[in-house]
XYZ file of C-alpha atoms in Angstrom:
304
model
C 0.000 0.000 0.000
C 1.377 3.409 -0.997
C 0.440 6.902 0.110
C -3.080 7.765 -1.171
C -3.296 10.442 -3.847
C -6.249 12.268 -2.237
C -5.710 15.286 -0.006
C -2.574 17.405 0.462
C 0.833 16.044 -0.502
C 2.842 14.178 2.164
C 5.601 16.795 1.975
C 3.102 19.572 2.721
C 1.645 17.571 5.614
C 5.041 17.021 7.208
C 6.395 20.553 6.625
C 4.757 22.201 9.702
C 6.056 19.407 11.946
C 9.610 20.225 10.916
C 9.240 23.632 12.588
C 8.814 21.946 15.995
C 12.076 21.000 17.789
C 12.734 17.282 18.323
C 13.282 18.021 22.008
C 9.544 18.673 22.432
C 8.590 15.192 21.238
C 8.172 11.849 22.982
C 9.627 9.159 20.698
C 8.202 5.830 21.818
C 6.026 4.462 18.991
C 7.678 1.566 17.084
C 6.960 0.883 13.399
C 5.040 -2.283 14.338
C 2.312 -0.120 15.926
C 1.897 2.151 12.920
C -0.002 -0.248 10.674
C -2.182 -1.634 13.453
C -3.331 1.718 14.858
C -2.753 4.237 12.059
C -2.996 2.350 8.764
C 0.665 2.936 7.847
C 2.405 0.079 6.038
C 6.186 -0.235 6.052
C 6.248 1.192 2.533
C 4.345 4.303 3.633
C 6.574 4.742 6.693
C 9.689 4.548 4.524
C 8.283 7.188 2.181
C 7.447 9.498 5.081
C 10.865 9.077 6.710
C 12.436 9.911 3.363
C 10.431 13.156 3.385
C 11.742 14.073 6.845
C 9.121 12.658 9.237
C 10.669 13.212 12.712
C 11.922 10.023 14.358
C 14.538 8.744 16.764
C 16.990 6.174 15.408
C 17.706 3.299 17.825
C 19.536 -0.043 17.403
C 16.136 -1.766 17.348
C 14.756 0.579 14.704
C 13.161 4.050 14.494
C 10.748 5.375 17.114
C 8.073 7.968 16.354
C 6.032 10.528 18.265
C 2.424 9.336 18.540
C 0.900 12.791 17.941
C 3.010 13.267 14.811
C 1.855 9.913 13.500
C -1.810 10.533 14.349
C -1.784 13.890 12.538
C -0.052 12.547 9.428
C -2.362 9.521 9.311
C -5.435 11.755 9.421
C -4.242 14.081 6.661
C -3.313 11.071 4.508
C -6.871 9.758 5.128
C -5.602 6.379 6.274
C -7.920 4.035 8.206
C -7.665 4.380 11.995
C -9.881 4.098 15.057
C -9.492 7.836 15.676
C -10.793 8.682 12.209
C -13.652 6.221 12.618
C -14.839 7.957 15.796
C -15.087 11.239 13.891
C -17.827 9.830 11.693
C -19.922 9.494 14.884
C -19.577 13.247 15.504
C -20.882 14.169 12.061
C -23.742 11.713 12.392
C -24.659 13.143 15.823
C -24.587 16.701 14.446
C -26.920 15.684 11.643
C -29.239 13.976 14.158
C -29.443 17.214 16.171
C -30.612 19.072 13.101
C -33.738 16.951 12.717
C -37.147 17.757 14.157
C -38.205 16.513 17.576
C -36.998 16.978 21.133
C -33.213 17.313 21.607
C -31.847 13.891 22.599
C -30.711 12.744 26.032
C -27.580 10.588 26.237
C -26.041 8.368 28.889
C -22.239 8.542 28.936
C -20.440 5.777 30.845
C -16.890 6.699 31.902
C -14.582 3.670 32.081
C -10.814 3.377 32.411
C -8.146 0.715 32.219
C -5.414 0.326 34.813
C -2.104 1.401 33.219
C -0.066 -0.375 35.914
C -1.689 -3.760 36.615
C 1.195 -4.830 38.852
C 0.592 -2.264 41.583
C -0.619 -3.170 45.088
C -4.166 -2.593 46.265
C -7.090 -1.023 44.498
C -6.804 1.446 41.607
C -7.126 5.066 42.699
C -8.759 7.083 39.938
C -9.496 10.799 39.919
C -12.421 12.040 37.833
C -12.751 15.649 36.656
C -16.292 15.648 35.301
C -17.528 19.109 36.264
C -16.603 22.596 37.441
C -15.972 21.414 41.012
C -12.828 19.772 42.377
C -11.864 16.381 40.923
C -13.364 13.371 42.688
C -11.231 10.453 43.847
C -12.609 6.951 43.396
C -11.197 3.508 44.148
C -11.888 0.519 41.904
C -10.674 -3.065 41.749
C -8.168 -3.703 38.972
C -10.466 -6.351 37.498
C -13.609 -4.177 37.718
C -15.620 -4.151 34.488
C -18.292 -1.530 35.194
C -18.028 2.211 34.560
C -16.401 4.557 37.058
C -19.158 7.113 36.540
C -22.216 7.695 34.399
C -23.424 11.066 33.095
C -26.877 11.979 31.818
C -26.371 14.576 29.093
C -29.318 16.496 27.628
C -28.593 18.386 24.425
C -28.775 22.124 25.126
C -30.368 22.944 21.773
C -29.614 22.662 18.094
C -26.691 23.768 15.894
C -27.047 27.253 14.446
C -25.122 29.735 12.312
C -22.865 32.074 14.269
C -23.601 35.825 14.115
C -21.525 38.108 11.896
C -19.436 39.550 14.748
C -18.255 36.088 15.767
C -17.546 35.109 12.154
C -15.247 38.146 11.920
C -13.178 36.705 14.792
C -12.966 33.347 13.010
C -11.472 34.969 9.901
C -8.358 35.891 11.891
C -7.540 32.181 12.250
C -8.848 30.771 8.970
C -5.357 29.738 7.787
C -4.540 27.665 10.892
C -4.558 23.876 10.462
C -5.386 21.313 13.130
C -2.529 19.054 14.276
C -2.225 16.986 17.414
C 0.818 18.681 18.879
C 3.662 16.475 20.074
C 5.023 16.432 23.612
C 5.384 19.870 25.156
C 4.958 21.806 21.886
C 1.514 23.123 22.837
C 3.025 25.004 25.769
C 5.317 27.067 23.526
C 4.164 30.706 23.290
C 3.497 31.811 19.722
C 3.704 28.299 18.262
C 0.449 28.665 16.331
C 1.560 31.903 14.693
C 5.055 30.541 13.945
C 4.032 27.184 12.477
C 0.500 27.769 11.165
C -0.796 24.773 13.126
C -2.542 24.350 16.462
C -4.663 22.010 18.529
C -8.070 22.520 20.099
C -6.654 24.036 23.302
C -4.436 26.576 21.531
C -7.248 27.572 19.192
C -9.766 27.964 22.017
C -7.430 30.251 23.952
C -6.552 32.278 20.851
C -10.223 32.776 19.965
C -11.033 33.898 23.493
C -8.088 36.333 23.587
C -9.128 37.821 20.239
C -12.754 38.129 21.334
C -11.919 39.744 24.659
C -9.678 42.208 22.838
C -12.712 43.236 20.775
C -14.845 43.748 23.887
C -16.817 40.538 23.431
C -17.666 38.036 26.179
C -15.861 34.743 25.650
C -14.428 31.871 27.678
C -12.619 28.556 27.268
C -14.725 25.424 27.776
C -13.764 21.775 28.091
C -15.946 18.706 28.063
C -17.392 16.222 25.605
C -18.335 15.816 21.982
C -21.416 13.679 22.629
C -22.049 10.935 20.086
C -23.243 7.328 19.944
C -21.544 4.874 20.510
C -18.538 6.782 21.893
C -18.158 10.386 22.993
C -14.793 12.190 23.011
C -13.006 14.710 25.213
C -12.530 18.128 23.637
C -11.773 21.816 24.307
C -13.375 24.782 22.549
C -14.255 28.468 22.912
C -17.630 29.837 23.941
C -18.984 33.274 23.018
C -21.882 34.905 24.803
C -24.547 35.890 22.285
C -27.856 37.398 23.437
C -27.300 36.016 26.932
C -26.475 32.480 25.742
C -23.063 30.802 25.642
C -22.515 29.359 22.146
C -19.715 26.837 21.406
C -17.296 28.089 18.757
C -14.756 25.828 17.052
C -13.736 26.626 13.468
C -10.616 24.436 13.568
C -12.260 21.031 14.018
C -14.756 21.158 11.109
C -12.021 22.519 8.834
C -9.892 19.534 9.812
C -12.699 17.022 9.280
C -13.026 18.287 5.722
C -9.265 18.117 5.109
C -9.152 14.611 6.560
C -11.913 13.443 4.237
C -14.309 12.414 7.002
C -17.634 11.447 5.377
C -20.331 14.082 5.879
C -17.896 16.821 6.926
C -19.614 19.269 4.550
C -22.572 19.275 6.960
C -20.402 21.046 9.562
C -19.045 24.360 8.244
C -16.629 26.327 10.489
C -19.261 29.049 10.990
C -21.759 26.629 12.553
C -22.042 26.609 16.347
C -22.308 22.923 17.394
C -24.947 23.578 20.080
C -26.080 20.266 21.540
C -23.087 18.333 20.200
C -20.615 19.885 22.663
C -21.315 19.402 26.374
C -19.402 21.628 28.793
C -17.953 19.992 31.900
C -15.704 22.823 33.021
C -13.518 25.747 32.081
C -9.794 25.289 31.536
C -8.907 21.885 30.070
C -7.788 19.098 32.384
C -7.518 15.330 32.254
C -10.961 13.771 32.667
C -9.529 10.616 34.232
C -6.198 9.999 35.956
C -4.805 6.935 37.731
C -2.541 7.523 40.706
C -2.168 11.133 39.599
C -1.051 10.213 36.059
C -3.101 10.341 32.811
C -4.565 6.996 31.768
C -6.609 5.597 28.939
C -10.370 5.910 29.268
C -13.499 5.392 27.207
C -16.817 7.249 27.006
C -19.352 4.698 25.818
C -22.562 6.544 24.943
C -26.143 5.575 24.242
C -29.265 7.603 23.536
C -32.078 7.396 26.076
C -35.729 8.293 25.939
C -36.263 12.018 26.560
């Protein structure tokens, strides 16, 4: 399998990554994981390395940064679980646009122990609201969810007003990349590289809006979709007394990544009902022993 012809060229995809120092990356992904999780055959990996894809050479073979690989895989439109989940978002957005009462969802928060050899029960910390995180113990072999949230859609998607669309134009040339390692903490990275993630974009939108005398804030929470929701960060603008979610970067990326149905989500559409706010500044939804851990957000629709 070679690099697909659709979408931007591999060299153009990799170019912004070359502006990020290697020292900000975490090189731990072996080539054997690339095909399984990101649809990259050995032939594709060799082509990308030849174009300068950042990697760390070791006696056992090259190691890659997982965020680099995820971003490149998405822009190359290769099959991956991450890309598959995005089709749920578009489907949920379309469902919100239909007639009838806004749906109610049940989101089950589950996590896997990242250190199965430790003593005693697992100590998880859940940050699922504006209040302080909640500690919770669970057996390592527990199969049920750590928590369950009932989420009622706050309304329906709608077009953003002209004043907000003017703010979006400032950032229309920024592209969405999952930023490697500590890169997201670098001041001015978005302006220097032309790429950013959801957190950087949310903060930039809020700063721009506040500078124009508008009411805006950063929000973090969930993109609610069946069968799995996802953690996300976005900006919110206050319009006529209502806080509207604003995220031009994600729908632009869905289109560039060739996600089916992405045309139904233009950057100027406020995804009311799809985004569910859990708090302000972004933080890990689930940690284990104080460290980030893998978690899932299985979601089902319930009767209103």
